Amino acid sequence: MPTTQISIENEVTLRNLKAAFEGESNAHARYTAFAVKADSEGLHGAASLFRAAARAEQIHAESHARVLRQLGAEAAATIQPVRVKSTIENLNEARAGERYEIDSMYPEFIREAKGHNNTAAVRTFEWAIEAEKTHARLFSEAIAVLESGWLIAARNYYVCAACGYTAETPESERCPTCNLQWEKFEVVR
Ligand SMILES: [Fe+2]
Ligand SMILES: [Fe+2]
């Protein structure tokens, strides 16, 4: 029956959107706590990176929530208590989380949403995975820099207000992921 088929498809998409909303909401909470810890260790550059990534994850959560509401569902997340360790450990944990989303979670969600032609779900997942790739790279670079004794100074990051793309410099006219104008990027320090 077509109606049964549609509801099963929606169920999978909804479950994935809710899982992604939950994951992004918790990543936002985790990175916000990690930023406080980095500042307390005098690693203000790492704190800036965590704040920028936290804002990007919040933008992803908001984007997933919009799609959930379009599908008639609620967006609700349970925020888990954050276990804050040293900044180097927090950076490693953050990178591992990003890699899970890049290598496993989002590719599966995108494949599923494409299979059901849910273009809104495909778009919000694709926007998120592109930003997570830059986060994984930035966390990797921060780990290398921290191991050589830097990351002391706070610095600006530029976060796309639509898709969460996170850049170190305002280098181009538009967001490479979603095409938003650079003037609409948020500066996070
Ligand atoms: Fe991320
Ligand atoms: Fe963007």
XYZ file of C-alpha atoms and ligand atoms in Angstrom:
191
model
C 0.000 0.000 0.000
C 1.395 3.421 -0.935
C 0.272 5.056 2.330
C 2.033 2.393 4.399
C 5.145 2.814 2.267
C 5.190 6.581 2.820
C 4.835 6.247 6.569
C 7.688 3.709 6.761
C 9.926 6.036 4.722
C 9.039 8.967 6.908
C 9.755 6.906 9.992
C 13.336 6.200 8.921
C 13.949 9.803 7.860
C 12.404 11.120 11.061
C 14.461 8.751 13.193
C 17.663 9.874 11.441
C 16.775 13.565 11.698
C 16.025 13.162 15.400
C 19.315 11.300 15.952
C 21.202 14.029 14.073
C 19.406 16.756 16.061
C 20.303 14.978 19.299
C 23.930 14.514 18.200
C 24.395 18.133 17.139
C 22.698 19.469 20.281
C 25.022 17.392 22.462
C 28.086 18.382 20.403
C 27.129 22.032 20.988
C 26.934 21.425 24.752
C 30.207 19.457 24.748
C 32.201 22.032 22.779
C 30.832 24.889 24.883
C 32.104 23.144 28.032
C 35.423 22.329 26.329
C 35.859 26.040 25.459
C 35.494 27.012 29.127
C 38.105 24.403 30.061
C 40.519 25.577 27.336
C 40.247 29.180 28.557
C 40.949 28.006 32.109
C 44.129 26.304 30.836
C 45.215 29.497 29.051
C 44.641 27.839 25.657
C 42.485 30.627 24.255
C 43.061 29.608 20.632
C 41.604 26.177 21.366
C 38.731 27.874 23.201
C 38.013 29.980 20.096
C 37.939 26.838 17.943
C 35.587 25.048 20.349
C 33.258 28.088 20.416
C 33.212 28.283 16.609
C 32.510 24.558 16.284
C 29.855 24.799 19.023
C 28.071 27.544 17.081
C 28.268 25.473 13.884
C 26.732 22.435 15.624
C 23.958 24.668 16.941
C 23.284 25.858 13.377
C 23.145 22.210 12.245
C 20.700 21.385 15.038
C 18.497 24.345 14.040
C 18.603 23.255 10.397
C 17.663 19.648 11.259
C 14.868 20.970 13.514
C 13.411 23.013 10.648
C 13.192 19.871 8.491
C 11.673 17.892 11.367
C 8.977 20.552 11.752
C 8.345 20.533 7.980
C 7.636 16.817 8.359
C 5.260 17.509 11.223
C 7.578 16.300 13.986
C 8.999 17.906 17.116
C 12.708 18.487 17.695
C 13.691 17.515 21.227
C 17.076 16.470 22.590
C 18.328 15.038 25.847
C 21.565 16.777 26.748
C 23.970 14.355 28.397
C 26.303 15.503 31.189
C 29.647 16.529 29.699
C 32.793 14.796 30.946
C 35.426 17.489 30.624
C 39.053 16.331 30.570
C 42.249 18.158 29.609
C 42.096 20.237 26.439
C 44.307 17.845 24.488
C 41.979 14.974 25.450
C 38.930 17.104 24.655
C 40.353 17.896 21.197
C 40.923 14.189 20.559
C 37.398 13.335 21.693
C 35.984 16.120 19.505
C 37.894 14.850 16.468
C 36.678 11.296 17.081
C 33.085 12.555 17.218
C 33.504 14.446 13.963
C 35.016 11.398 12.275
C 32.100 9.226 13.339
C 29.699 11.732 11.763
C 31.808 12.032 8.584
C 32.603 8.343 8.063
C 29.490 6.653 9.354
C 26.493 8.632 10.552
C 25.882 11.264 7.889
C 26.792 9.093 4.858
C 24.200 6.558 6.005
C 21.572 9.251 6.653
C 22.262 10.893 3.263
C 22.008 7.564 1.436
C 18.715 6.811 3.139
C 17.234 10.274 2.509
C 18.312 10.185 -1.149
C 16.663 6.792 -1.528
C 13.383 8.373 -0.435
C 13.919 11.602 -2.429
C 13.678 13.649 0.739
C 15.578 16.659 -0.627
C 15.195 18.758 2.523
C 16.705 15.990 4.657
C 19.490 15.366 2.113
C 20.377 19.057 2.117
C 20.514 19.513 5.895
C 22.645 16.344 6.245
C 24.985 17.388 3.403
C 25.435 20.861 4.876
C 26.343 19.289 8.220
C 28.820 16.730 6.860
C 30.722 19.408 4.916
C 31.170 21.491 8.078
C 32.179 18.412 10.081
C 34.974 17.761 7.575
C 36.426 21.194 8.265
C 35.974 20.658 12.021
C 37.882 17.356 11.907
C 40.708 19.075 10.031
C 40.768 22.068 12.403
C 40.784 19.786 15.463
C 43.638 17.749 13.936
C 45.647 20.902 13.282
C 44.920 22.160 16.816
C 46.165 18.860 18.287
C 49.414 19.154 16.322
C 49.866 22.807 17.282
C 49.060 22.161 20.948
C 51.621 19.366 21.064
C 54.224 21.882 19.926
C 53.196 24.297 22.687
C 51.029 26.927 20.963
C 47.296 27.784 20.800
C 47.711 30.580 23.347
C 46.018 33.498 21.588
C 42.285 33.814 20.977
C 41.439 34.170 17.292
C 38.537 34.731 14.949
C 36.663 32.006 13.111
C 33.975 32.645 10.508
C 30.847 30.488 10.716
C 28.210 30.349 7.989
C 24.892 31.316 9.559
C 22.994 28.972 7.234
C 25.042 25.761 7.034
C 27.671 26.006 9.779
C 30.666 25.939 7.414
C 33.607 27.027 9.553
C 36.515 29.013 8.092
C 39.709 30.511 9.464
C 39.682 33.479 7.068
C 36.968 35.373 5.138
C 38.605 34.357 1.887
C 35.884 34.231 -0.732
C 32.640 35.848 -1.783
C 30.271 33.081 -0.833
C 30.043 30.003 1.357
C 31.563 27.079 -0.590
C 28.918 24.739 0.817
C 25.620 26.652 0.691
C 26.437 29.818 -1.302
C 25.529 32.285 1.460
C 27.303 35.673 1.143
C 30.337 36.116 3.403
C 28.807 39.289 4.898
C 26.279 37.018 6.566
C 28.919 34.885 8.255
C 29.186 35.148 12.033
C 32.524 36.005 13.579
C 33.213 33.743 16.552
C 36.228 34.336 18.786
Fe 31.393 19.527 13.929
Fe 27.076 27.929 4.256
